[in-house]
Amino acid sequence: MTRRFVLAALVLLAACQREGPPAPVYDHQGALFDRARVGGAVPVQVTAKRGDTVYGLARQYRVSLRDLIHRNDLAAPYALSAGQVLIMPVASAHVVLPGDTLYAVARRYGLSVDGLAGLNNLPPPYTIVVGQHLKLPGAQPSGQPRPAV
């Protein structure tokens, strides 16, 4: 029985292989997500709708209000127009939460465990603690454009 189960599992895994680029991912509002940040649920850009505010969008997508303002060169009073496209800031760090593992954090941001561990000078077994700030690769300082991939 166990051999049949293992064999069936291997056949199913082999059938899951696909070629070509991954399909684009969109949120329920139609905003395109950066595949490296899908787990973090932060789209690359957001189109403002009637009634949206900079504060509300920063809170909704859990990004820094200051970074959102600087990334889009917004001027006070930071009023948004319906249809205005905002570029979302890139996360520069992750604060470790209860239950986080380095594997889970790496997966959330589309990174390799080894790369994330190396960037943060973590020796094996890659122990992290609640409240620890983990640097993320590819982050740009506020107001700097992201390079095209």
PDB file of C-alpha atoms in Angstrom:
ATOM      1  CA  MET A   1       0.000   0.000   0.000  1.00  0.00           C
ATOM      2  CA  THR A   2       2.761   2.438   0.948  1.00  0.00           C
ATOM      3  CA  ARG A   3       4.698   1.760  -2.260  1.00  0.00           C
ATOM      4  CA  ARG A   4       1.619   2.514  -4.350  1.00  0.00           C
ATOM      5  CA  PHE A   5       1.079   5.760  -2.476  1.00  0.00           C
ATOM      6  CA  VAL A   6       4.699   6.832  -2.967  1.00  0.00           C
ATOM      7  CA  LEU A   7       4.589   5.895  -6.631  1.00  0.00           C
ATOM      8  CA  ALA A   8       1.331   7.799  -7.138  1.00  0.00           C
ATOM      9  CA  ALA A   9       2.787  10.841  -5.373  1.00  0.00           C
ATOM     10  CA  LEU A  10       5.873  10.780  -7.605  1.00  0.00           C
ATOM     11  CA  VAL A  11       3.739  10.529 -10.736  1.00  0.00           C
ATOM     12  CA  LEU A  12       1.622  13.479  -9.595  1.00  0.00           C
ATOM     13  CA  LEU A  13       4.705  15.572  -8.807  1.00  0.00           C
ATOM     14  CA  ALA A  14       6.193  14.796 -12.212  1.00  0.00           C
ATOM     15  CA  ALA A  15       2.932  15.846 -13.859  1.00  0.00           C
ATOM     16  CA  CYS A  16       3.089  19.213 -12.064  1.00  0.00           C
ATOM     17  CA  GLN A  17       6.213  20.257 -13.973  1.00  0.00           C
ATOM     18  CA  ARG A  18       5.606  23.130 -16.368  1.00  0.00           C
ATOM     19  CA  GLU A  19       7.747  25.097 -18.725  1.00  0.00           C
ATOM     20  CA  GLY A  20       7.799  28.763 -19.537  1.00  0.00           C
ATOM     21  CA  PRO A  21       7.396  31.830 -17.364  1.00  0.00           C
ATOM     22  CA  PRO A  22       4.914  31.784 -14.494  1.00  0.00           C
ATOM     23  CA  ALA A  23       1.521  33.323 -15.056  1.00  0.00           C
ATOM     24  CA  PRO A  24       1.029  36.904 -13.822  1.00  0.00           C
ATOM     25  CA  VAL A  25      -0.674  37.307 -10.456  1.00  0.00           C
ATOM     26  CA  TYR A  26      -3.349  39.936  -9.798  1.00  0.00           C
ATOM     27  CA  ASP A  27      -5.228  40.915  -6.643  1.00  0.00           C
ATOM     28  CA  HIS A  28      -9.017  41.190  -6.385  1.00  0.00           C
ATOM     29  CA  GLN A  29      -8.820  44.815  -7.576  1.00  0.00           C
ATOM     30  CA  GLY A  30      -6.813  43.951 -10.682  1.00  0.00           C
ATOM     31  CA  ALA A  31      -3.456  45.281  -9.387  1.00  0.00           C
ATOM     32  CA  LEU A  32      -0.452  43.375 -10.753  1.00  0.00           C
ATOM     33  CA  PHE A  33       1.745  41.762  -8.086  1.00  0.00           C
ATOM     34  CA  ASP A  34       5.513  41.464  -8.195  1.00  0.00           C
ATOM     35  CA  ARG A  35       6.079  37.672  -8.058  1.00  0.00           C
ATOM     36  CA  ALA A  36       8.919  38.175  -5.571  1.00  0.00           C
ATOM     37  CA  ARG A  37       6.459  39.797  -3.195  1.00  0.00           C
ATOM     38  CA  VAL A  38       3.297  37.759  -3.760  1.00  0.00           C
ATOM     39  CA  GLY A  39       3.470  36.293  -0.268  1.00  0.00           C
ATOM     40  CA  GLY A  40       3.805  39.787   1.145  1.00  0.00           C
ATOM     41  CA  ALA A  41       0.683  40.906  -0.736  1.00  0.00           C
ATOM     42  CA  VAL A  42       2.150  44.199  -1.960  1.00  0.00           C
ATOM     43  CA  PRO A  43       1.403  45.009  -5.611  1.00  0.00           C
ATOM     44  CA  VAL A  44       3.956  46.737  -7.842  1.00  0.00           C
ATOM     45  CA  GLN A  45       1.490  49.533  -8.524  1.00  0.00           C
ATOM     46  CA  VAL A  46      -1.985  50.541  -7.424  1.00  0.00           C
ATOM     47  CA  THR A  47      -4.545  52.637  -9.282  1.00  0.00           C
ATOM     48  CA  ALA A  48      -6.315  55.001  -6.896  1.00  0.00           C
ATOM     49  CA  LYS A  49     -10.076  54.893  -6.828  1.00  0.00           C
ATOM     50  CA  ARG A  50     -12.502  57.594  -5.784  1.00  0.00           C
ATOM     51  CA  GLY A  51     -12.163  58.152  -2.043  1.00  0.00           C
ATOM     52  CA  ASP A  52      -8.709  56.555  -1.724  1.00  0.00           C
ATOM     53  CA  THR A  53      -6.170  58.359   0.435  1.00  0.00           C
ATOM     54  CA  VAL A  54      -2.412  57.962   0.677  1.00  0.00           C
ATOM     55  CA  TYR A  55      -2.791  57.013   4.335  1.00  0.00           C
ATOM     56  CA  GLY A  56      -5.499  54.464   3.567  1.00  0.00           C
ATOM     57  CA  LEU A  57      -3.482  52.797   0.786  1.00  0.00           C
ATOM     58  CA  ALA A  58      -0.328  52.696   2.935  1.00  0.00           C
ATOM     59  CA  ARG A  59      -2.304  51.062   5.708  1.00  0.00           C
ATOM     60  CA  GLN A  60      -4.136  48.656   3.372  1.00  0.00           C
ATOM     61  CA  TYR A  61      -0.921  47.396   1.771  1.00  0.00           C
ATOM     62  CA  ARG A  62       1.149  47.670   4.981  1.00  0.00           C
ATOM     63  CA  VAL A  63       3.806  49.938   3.539  1.00  0.00           C
ATOM     64  CA  SER A  64       5.406  52.992   5.078  1.00  0.00           C
ATOM     65  CA  LEU A  65       3.387  56.165   4.506  1.00  0.00           C
ATOM     66  CA  ARG A  66       6.611  58.156   4.156  1.00  0.00           C
ATOM     67  CA  ASP A  67       8.052  55.675   1.626  1.00  0.00           C
ATOM     68  CA  LEU A  68       4.818  55.730  -0.413  1.00  0.00           C
ATOM     69  CA  ILE A  69       4.863  59.552  -0.518  1.00  0.00           C
ATOM     70  CA  HIS A  70       8.553  59.717  -1.473  1.00  0.00           C
ATOM     71  CA  ARG A  71       8.355  56.879  -4.002  1.00  0.00           C
ATOM     72  CA  ASN A  72       5.650  58.784  -5.904  1.00  0.00           C
ATOM     73  CA  ASP A  73       6.993  62.325  -5.410  1.00  0.00           C
ATOM     74  CA  LEU A  74       3.707  63.417  -3.828  1.00  0.00           C
ATOM     75  CA  ALA A  75       3.339  66.937  -2.453  1.00  0.00           C
ATOM     76  CA  ALA A  76       1.228  68.081   0.494  1.00  0.00           C
ATOM     77  CA  PRO A  77      -1.728  67.800   0.969  1.00  0.00           C
ATOM     78  CA  TYR A  78      -1.189  64.382  -0.702  1.00  0.00           C
ATOM     79  CA  ALA A  79      -4.616  64.315  -2.373  1.00  0.00           C
ATOM     80  CA  LEU A  80      -5.160  61.504  -4.869  1.00  0.00           C
ATOM     81  CA  SER A  81      -7.219  61.555  -8.051  1.00  0.00           C
ATOM     82  CA  ALA A  82      -9.280  58.604  -9.237  1.00  0.00           C
ATOM     83  CA  GLY A  83      -7.195  56.738 -11.791  1.00  0.00           C
ATOM     84  CA  GLN A  84      -3.872  58.024 -10.441  1.00  0.00           C
ATOM     85  CA  VAL A  85      -1.259  55.247 -10.545  1.00  0.00           C
ATOM     86  CA  LEU A  86       0.957  54.877  -7.464  1.00  0.00           C
ATOM     87  CA  ILE A  87       4.180  52.866  -7.465  1.00  0.00           C
ATOM     88  CA  MET A  88       4.468  50.890  -4.243  1.00  0.00           C
ATOM     89  CA  PRO A  89       7.713  51.055  -2.230  1.00  0.00           C
ATOM     90  CA  VAL A  90       9.994  48.035  -2.014  1.00  0.00           C
ATOM     91  CA  ALA A  91      10.386  46.446   1.420  1.00  0.00           C
ATOM     92  CA  SER A  92      13.912  46.826   2.785  1.00  0.00           C
ATOM     93  CA  ALA A  93      13.518  44.610   5.846  1.00  0.00           C
ATOM     94  CA  HIS A  94      11.255  42.064   7.481  1.00  0.00           C
ATOM     95  CA  VAL A  95      10.560  42.106  11.210  1.00  0.00           C
ATOM     96  CA  VAL A  96      10.402  38.536  12.507  1.00  0.00           C
ATOM     97  CA  LEU A  97       6.998  37.633  13.963  1.00  0.00           C
ATOM     98  CA  PRO A  98       6.063  34.745  16.254  1.00  0.00           C
ATOM     99  CA  GLY A  99       6.071  31.527  14.228  1.00  0.00           C
ATOM    100  CA  ASP A 100       8.339  32.899  11.471  1.00  0.00           C
ATOM    101  CA  THR A 101      11.166  30.734  10.201  1.00  0.00           C
ATOM    102  CA  LEU A 102      13.896  31.775   7.812  1.00  0.00           C
ATOM    103  CA  TYR A 103      12.369  29.409   5.249  1.00  0.00           C
ATOM    104  CA  ALA A 104       8.929  31.033   5.624  1.00  0.00           C
ATOM    105  CA  VAL A 105      10.355  34.556   5.340  1.00  0.00           C
ATOM    106  CA  ALA A 106      12.420  33.613   2.277  1.00  0.00           C
ATOM    107  CA  ARG A 107       9.374  32.026   0.649  1.00  0.00           C
ATOM    108  CA  ARG A 108       7.207  35.073   1.420  1.00  0.00           C
ATOM    109  CA  TYR A 109       9.576  37.358  -0.499  1.00  0.00           C
ATOM    110  CA  GLY A 110      10.502  34.875  -3.236  1.00  0.00           C
ATOM    111  CA  LEU A 111      14.095  34.471  -2.017  1.00  0.00           C
ATOM    112  CA  SER A 112      16.389  31.524  -1.420  1.00  0.00           C
ATOM    113  CA  VAL A 113      17.028  30.560   2.189  1.00  0.00           C
ATOM    114  CA  ASP A 114      20.787  30.545   1.591  1.00  0.00           C
ATOM    115  CA  GLY A 115      20.699  34.000  -0.002  1.00  0.00           C
ATOM    116  CA  LEU A 116      18.637  35.496   2.822  1.00  0.00           C
ATOM    117  CA  ALA A 117      20.848  33.845   5.451  1.00  0.00           C
ATOM    118  CA  GLY A 118      23.998  35.119   3.723  1.00  0.00           C
ATOM    119  CA  LEU A 119      22.685  38.669   3.430  1.00  0.00           C
ATOM    120  CA  ASN A 120      21.947  38.683   7.161  1.00  0.00           C
ATOM    121  CA  ASN A 121      25.147  36.850   8.209  1.00  0.00           C
ATOM    122  CA  LEU A 122      23.186  33.989   9.784  1.00  0.00           C
ATOM    123  CA  PRO A 123      25.150  30.794  10.418  1.00  0.00           C
ATOM    124  CA  PRO A 124      23.444  27.390  10.204  1.00  0.00           C
ATOM    125  CA  PRO A 125      20.970  26.355  11.626  1.00  0.00           C
ATOM    126  CA  TYR A 126      19.660  29.840  10.677  1.00  0.00           C
ATOM    127  CA  THR A 127      17.994  30.659  13.988  1.00  0.00           C
ATOM    128  CA  ILE A 128      15.954  33.871  14.027  1.00  0.00           C
ATOM    129  CA  VAL A 129      14.152  35.534  16.945  1.00  0.00           C
ATOM    130  CA  VAL A 130      10.938  37.525  17.257  1.00  0.00           C
ATOM    131  CA  GLY A 131      11.573  41.230  16.655  1.00  0.00           C
ATOM    132  CA  GLN A 132      14.756  40.651  14.650  1.00  0.00           C
ATOM    133  CA  HIS A 133      15.087  42.787  11.497  1.00  0.00           C
ATOM    134  CA  LEU A 134      16.110  40.797   8.439  1.00  0.00           C
ATOM    135  CA  LYS A 135      17.535  42.731   5.502  1.00  0.00           C
ATOM    136  CA  LEU A 136      15.925  41.984   2.141  1.00  0.00           C
ATOM    137  CA  PRO A 137      17.873  42.143  -1.137  1.00  0.00           C
ATOM    138  CA  GLY A 138      17.065  44.525  -3.951  1.00  0.00           C
ATOM    139  CA  ALA A 139      15.522  47.246  -1.803  1.00  0.00           C
ATOM    140  CA  GLN A 140      15.926  50.763  -3.114  1.00  0.00           C
ATOM    141  CA  PRO A 141      16.194  53.847  -0.916  1.00  0.00           C
ATOM    142  CA  SER A 142      13.008  55.944  -0.755  1.00  0.00           C
ATOM    143  CA  GLY A 143      12.358  57.900  -3.934  1.00  0.00           C
ATOM    144  CA  GLN A 144      14.713  55.815  -6.082  1.00  0.00           C
ATOM    145  CA  PRO A 145      13.237  54.028  -9.094  1.00  0.00           C
ATOM    146  CA  ARG A 146      13.405  50.236  -9.157  1.00  0.00           C
ATOM    147  CA  PRO A 147      15.551  48.856 -11.969  1.00  0.00           C
ATOM    148  CA  ALA A 148      13.658  47.020 -14.704  1.00  0.00           C
ATOM    149  CA  VAL A 149      13.959  43.250 -14.543  1.00  0.00           C
TER     150      VAL A 149
END
